[in-house]
Amino acid sequence: MLEMTREEFEELVAEALDRIPPELTRLMDNVAVFVEDEPPADDPELLGLYEGTPLTDRGEWFAGVLPDRITIYRGPTLRMCESREDVVAEAEVTVVQDTPSYTSFPGLLPVG
């Protein structure tokens, strides 16, 4: 298992967010990315989770609400990664995979 402080992990997640394609980041309005140590006990290997209201479900009523959340779980990510670069890559993949949950447009995932 790769070991690092929470601060180091958060820095790598920030680096991963900087690598997300601009066409996806433009869609991520009112979305916050959080780091938590461990996922819910019923899904211990979960790397990330989207919680919120997809863009396609938002109507005129959707104003002044808290941001949607994408949570990246530090524990399972560190257990599966062998290097700092692996952490950056995995965090990037996790956020990109959760973006279609936010947009409700499954075709947004980059191919290749």
PDB file of C-alpha atoms in Angstrom:
ATOM      1  CA  MET A   1       0.000   0.000   0.000  1.00  0.00           C
ATOM      2  CA  LEU A   2       1.214   3.442  -0.932  1.00  0.00           C
ATOM      3  CA  GLU A   3       1.464   5.765   2.056  1.00  0.00           C
ATOM      4  CA  MET A   4       1.144   9.540   2.131  1.00  0.00           C
ATOM      5  CA  THR A   5      -0.414  12.230   4.263  1.00  0.00           C
ATOM      6  CA  ARG A   6      -3.888  13.511   3.563  1.00  0.00           C
ATOM      7  CA  GLU A   7      -2.334  16.823   2.489  1.00  0.00           C
ATOM      8  CA  GLU A   8      -0.102  15.060  -0.064  1.00  0.00           C
ATOM      9  CA  PHE A   9      -3.074  13.082  -1.356  1.00  0.00           C
ATOM     10  CA  GLU A  10      -5.168  16.250  -1.717  1.00  0.00           C
ATOM     11  CA  GLU A  11      -2.325  17.879  -3.693  1.00  0.00           C
ATOM     12  CA  LEU A  12      -2.297  14.911  -6.088  1.00  0.00           C
ATOM     13  CA  VAL A  13      -6.085  15.115  -6.476  1.00  0.00           C
ATOM     14  CA  ALA A  14      -5.701  18.817  -7.349  1.00  0.00           C
ATOM     15  CA  GLU A  15      -3.093  17.837  -9.936  1.00  0.00           C
ATOM     16  CA  ALA A  16      -5.523  15.269 -11.354  1.00  0.00           C
ATOM     17  CA  LEU A  17      -8.274  17.899 -11.605  1.00  0.00           C
ATOM     18  CA  ASP A  18      -5.912  20.114 -13.610  1.00  0.00           C
ATOM     19  CA  ARG A  19      -5.543  17.269 -16.147  1.00  0.00           C
ATOM     20  CA  ILE A  20      -9.263  16.826 -16.826  1.00  0.00           C
ATOM     21  CA  PRO A  21     -10.157  17.808 -20.397  1.00  0.00           C
ATOM     22  CA  PRO A  22     -11.549  21.356 -20.691  1.00  0.00           C
ATOM     23  CA  GLU A  23     -14.705  20.125 -22.437  1.00  0.00           C
ATOM     24  CA  LEU A  24     -15.595  18.259 -19.240  1.00  0.00           C
ATOM     25  CA  THR A  25     -14.555  20.925 -16.744  1.00  0.00           C
ATOM     26  CA  ARG A  26     -16.759  23.458 -18.562  1.00  0.00           C
ATOM     27  CA  LEU A  27     -19.739  21.229 -17.727  1.00  0.00           C
ATOM     28  CA  MET A  28     -18.857  20.969 -14.041  1.00  0.00           C
ATOM     29  CA  ASP A  29     -20.725  24.036 -12.798  1.00  0.00           C
ATOM     30  CA  ASN A  30     -21.569  24.042  -9.076  1.00  0.00           C
ATOM     31  CA  VAL A  31     -19.615  20.840  -8.397  1.00  0.00           C
ATOM     32  CA  ALA A  32     -17.138  20.448  -5.543  1.00  0.00           C
ATOM     33  CA  VAL A  33     -14.572  17.686  -5.252  1.00  0.00           C
ATOM     34  CA  PHE A  34     -13.870  16.353  -1.764  1.00  0.00           C
ATOM     35  CA  VAL A  35     -11.436  13.857  -0.284  1.00  0.00           C
ATOM     36  CA  GLU A  36     -12.602  11.432   2.382  1.00  0.00           C
ATOM     37  CA  ASP A  37     -10.485   8.758   4.022  1.00  0.00           C
ATOM     38  CA  GLU A  38     -12.763   5.748   3.506  1.00  0.00           C
ATOM     39  CA  PRO A  39     -15.949   4.967   1.563  1.00  0.00           C
ATOM     40  CA  PRO A  40     -19.148   3.676   3.175  1.00  0.00           C
ATOM     41  CA  ALA A  41     -18.665   0.323   4.929  1.00  0.00           C
ATOM     42  CA  ASP A  42     -21.000  -1.439   2.494  1.00  0.00           C
ATOM     43  CA  ASP A  43     -18.680  -0.625  -0.467  1.00  0.00           C
ATOM     44  CA  PRO A  44     -15.097  -0.661   0.885  1.00  0.00           C
ATOM     45  CA  GLU A  45     -13.395  -0.590  -2.534  1.00  0.00           C
ATOM     46  CA  LEU A  46     -15.339   2.411  -3.857  1.00  0.00           C
ATOM     47  CA  LEU A  47     -12.895   4.953  -5.259  1.00  0.00           C
ATOM     48  CA  GLY A  48     -15.296   7.825  -5.804  1.00  0.00           C
ATOM     49  CA  LEU A  49     -18.924   8.860  -5.576  1.00  0.00           C
ATOM     50  CA  TYR A  50     -21.105  11.517  -7.221  1.00  0.00           C
ATOM     51  CA  GLU A  51     -23.900  12.987  -5.110  1.00  0.00           C
ATOM     52  CA  GLY A  52     -26.218  15.657  -6.431  1.00  0.00           C
ATOM     53  CA  THR A  53     -28.698  16.640  -9.105  1.00  0.00           C
ATOM     54  CA  PRO A  54     -27.691  15.908 -12.715  1.00  0.00           C
ATOM     55  CA  LEU A  55     -27.794  18.855 -15.109  1.00  0.00           C
ATOM     56  CA  THR A  56     -30.669  17.324 -17.059  1.00  0.00           C
ATOM     57  CA  ASP A  57     -32.821  17.165 -13.893  1.00  0.00           C
ATOM     58  CA  ARG A  58     -32.334  20.810 -12.972  1.00  0.00           C
ATOM     59  CA  GLY A  59     -35.169  23.206 -13.619  1.00  0.00           C
ATOM     60  CA  GLU A  60     -35.993  26.797 -12.825  1.00  0.00           C
ATOM     61  CA  TRP A  61     -36.124  25.875  -9.137  1.00  0.00           C
ATOM     62  CA  PHE A  62     -32.423  25.009  -9.125  1.00  0.00           C
ATOM     63  CA  ALA A  63     -30.813  28.103  -7.661  1.00  0.00           C
ATOM     64  CA  GLY A  64     -29.036  28.882  -4.443  1.00  0.00           C
ATOM     65  CA  VAL A  65     -28.361  25.228  -3.636  1.00  0.00           C
ATOM     66  CA  LEU A  66     -25.228  23.659  -2.258  1.00  0.00           C
ATOM     67  CA  PRO A  67     -22.793  22.302  -4.855  1.00  0.00           C
ATOM     68  CA  ASP A  68     -22.999  18.729  -6.054  1.00  0.00           C
ATOM     69  CA  ARG A  69     -20.204  16.546  -4.691  1.00  0.00           C
ATOM     70  CA  ILE A  70     -17.686  14.218  -6.186  1.00  0.00           C
ATOM     71  CA  THR A  71     -15.897  12.454  -3.348  1.00  0.00           C
ATOM     72  CA  ILE A  72     -12.585  10.677  -3.872  1.00  0.00           C
ATOM     73  CA  TYR A  73     -11.774   8.069  -1.248  1.00  0.00           C
ATOM     74  CA  ARG A  74      -8.153   8.112  -0.117  1.00  0.00           C
ATOM     75  CA  GLY A  75      -7.913   4.637   1.472  1.00  0.00           C
ATOM     76  CA  PRO A  76      -8.947   2.432  -1.463  1.00  0.00           C
ATOM     77  CA  THR A  77      -7.066   4.649  -3.914  1.00  0.00           C
ATOM     78  CA  LEU A  78      -3.812   4.308  -1.955  1.00  0.00           C
ATOM     79  CA  ARG A  79      -4.347   0.560  -1.523  1.00  0.00           C
ATOM     80  CA  MET A  80      -4.557   0.027  -5.274  1.00  0.00           C
ATOM     81  CA  CYS A  81      -1.855   2.480  -6.417  1.00  0.00           C
ATOM     82  CA  GLU A  82       1.883   1.858  -6.504  1.00  0.00           C
ATOM     83  CA  SER A  83       3.139   5.386  -7.193  1.00  0.00           C
ATOM     84  CA  ARG A  84       2.195   9.019  -6.882  1.00  0.00           C
ATOM     85  CA  GLU A  85       1.558   9.131 -10.641  1.00  0.00           C
ATOM     86  CA  ASP A  86      -0.864   6.206 -10.238  1.00  0.00           C
ATOM     87  CA  VAL A  87      -2.770   8.261  -7.650  1.00  0.00           C
ATOM     88  CA  VAL A  88      -3.027  11.235 -10.019  1.00  0.00           C
ATOM     89  CA  ALA A  89      -4.179   9.016 -12.883  1.00  0.00           C
ATOM     90  CA  GLU A  90      -6.718   7.161 -10.742  1.00  0.00           C
ATOM     91  CA  ALA A  91      -8.156  10.384  -9.295  1.00  0.00           C
ATOM     92  CA  GLU A  92      -8.505  11.782 -12.806  1.00  0.00           C
ATOM     93  CA  VAL A  93     -10.296   8.639 -14.015  1.00  0.00           C
ATOM     94  CA  THR A  94     -12.579   8.664 -10.978  1.00  0.00           C
ATOM     95  CA  VAL A  95     -13.707  12.255 -11.574  1.00  0.00           C
ATOM     96  CA  VAL A  96     -14.107  11.708 -15.328  1.00  0.00           C
ATOM     97  CA  GLN A  97     -16.194   8.593 -14.676  1.00  0.00           C
ATOM     98  CA  ASP A  98     -18.432  10.518 -12.259  1.00  0.00           C
ATOM     99  CA  THR A  99     -18.929  13.440 -14.666  1.00  0.00           C
ATOM    100  CA  PRO A 100     -21.575  11.587 -16.744  1.00  0.00           C
ATOM    101  CA  SER A 101     -23.519  10.992 -13.507  1.00  0.00           C
ATOM    102  CA  TYR A 102     -23.558  14.760 -13.063  1.00  0.00           C
ATOM    103  CA  THR A 103     -24.410  15.593 -16.673  1.00  0.00           C
ATOM    104  CA  SER A 104     -26.649  12.552 -17.422  1.00  0.00           C
ATOM    105  CA  PHE A 105     -24.917  12.353 -20.784  1.00  0.00           C
ATOM    106  CA  PRO A 106     -23.141   8.975 -20.780  1.00  0.00           C
ATOM    107  CA  GLY A 107     -21.509   9.653 -24.132  1.00  0.00           C
ATOM    108  CA  LEU A 108     -19.210  12.261 -22.584  1.00  0.00           C
ATOM    109  CA  LEU A 109     -16.550   9.802 -21.493  1.00  0.00           C
ATOM    110  CA  PRO A 110     -13.426  10.209 -23.594  1.00  0.00           C
ATOM    111  CA  VAL A 111     -12.524   7.242 -25.716  1.00  0.00           C
ATOM    112  CA  GLY A 112      -8.970   5.924 -25.782  1.00  0.00           C
TER     113      GLY A 112
END
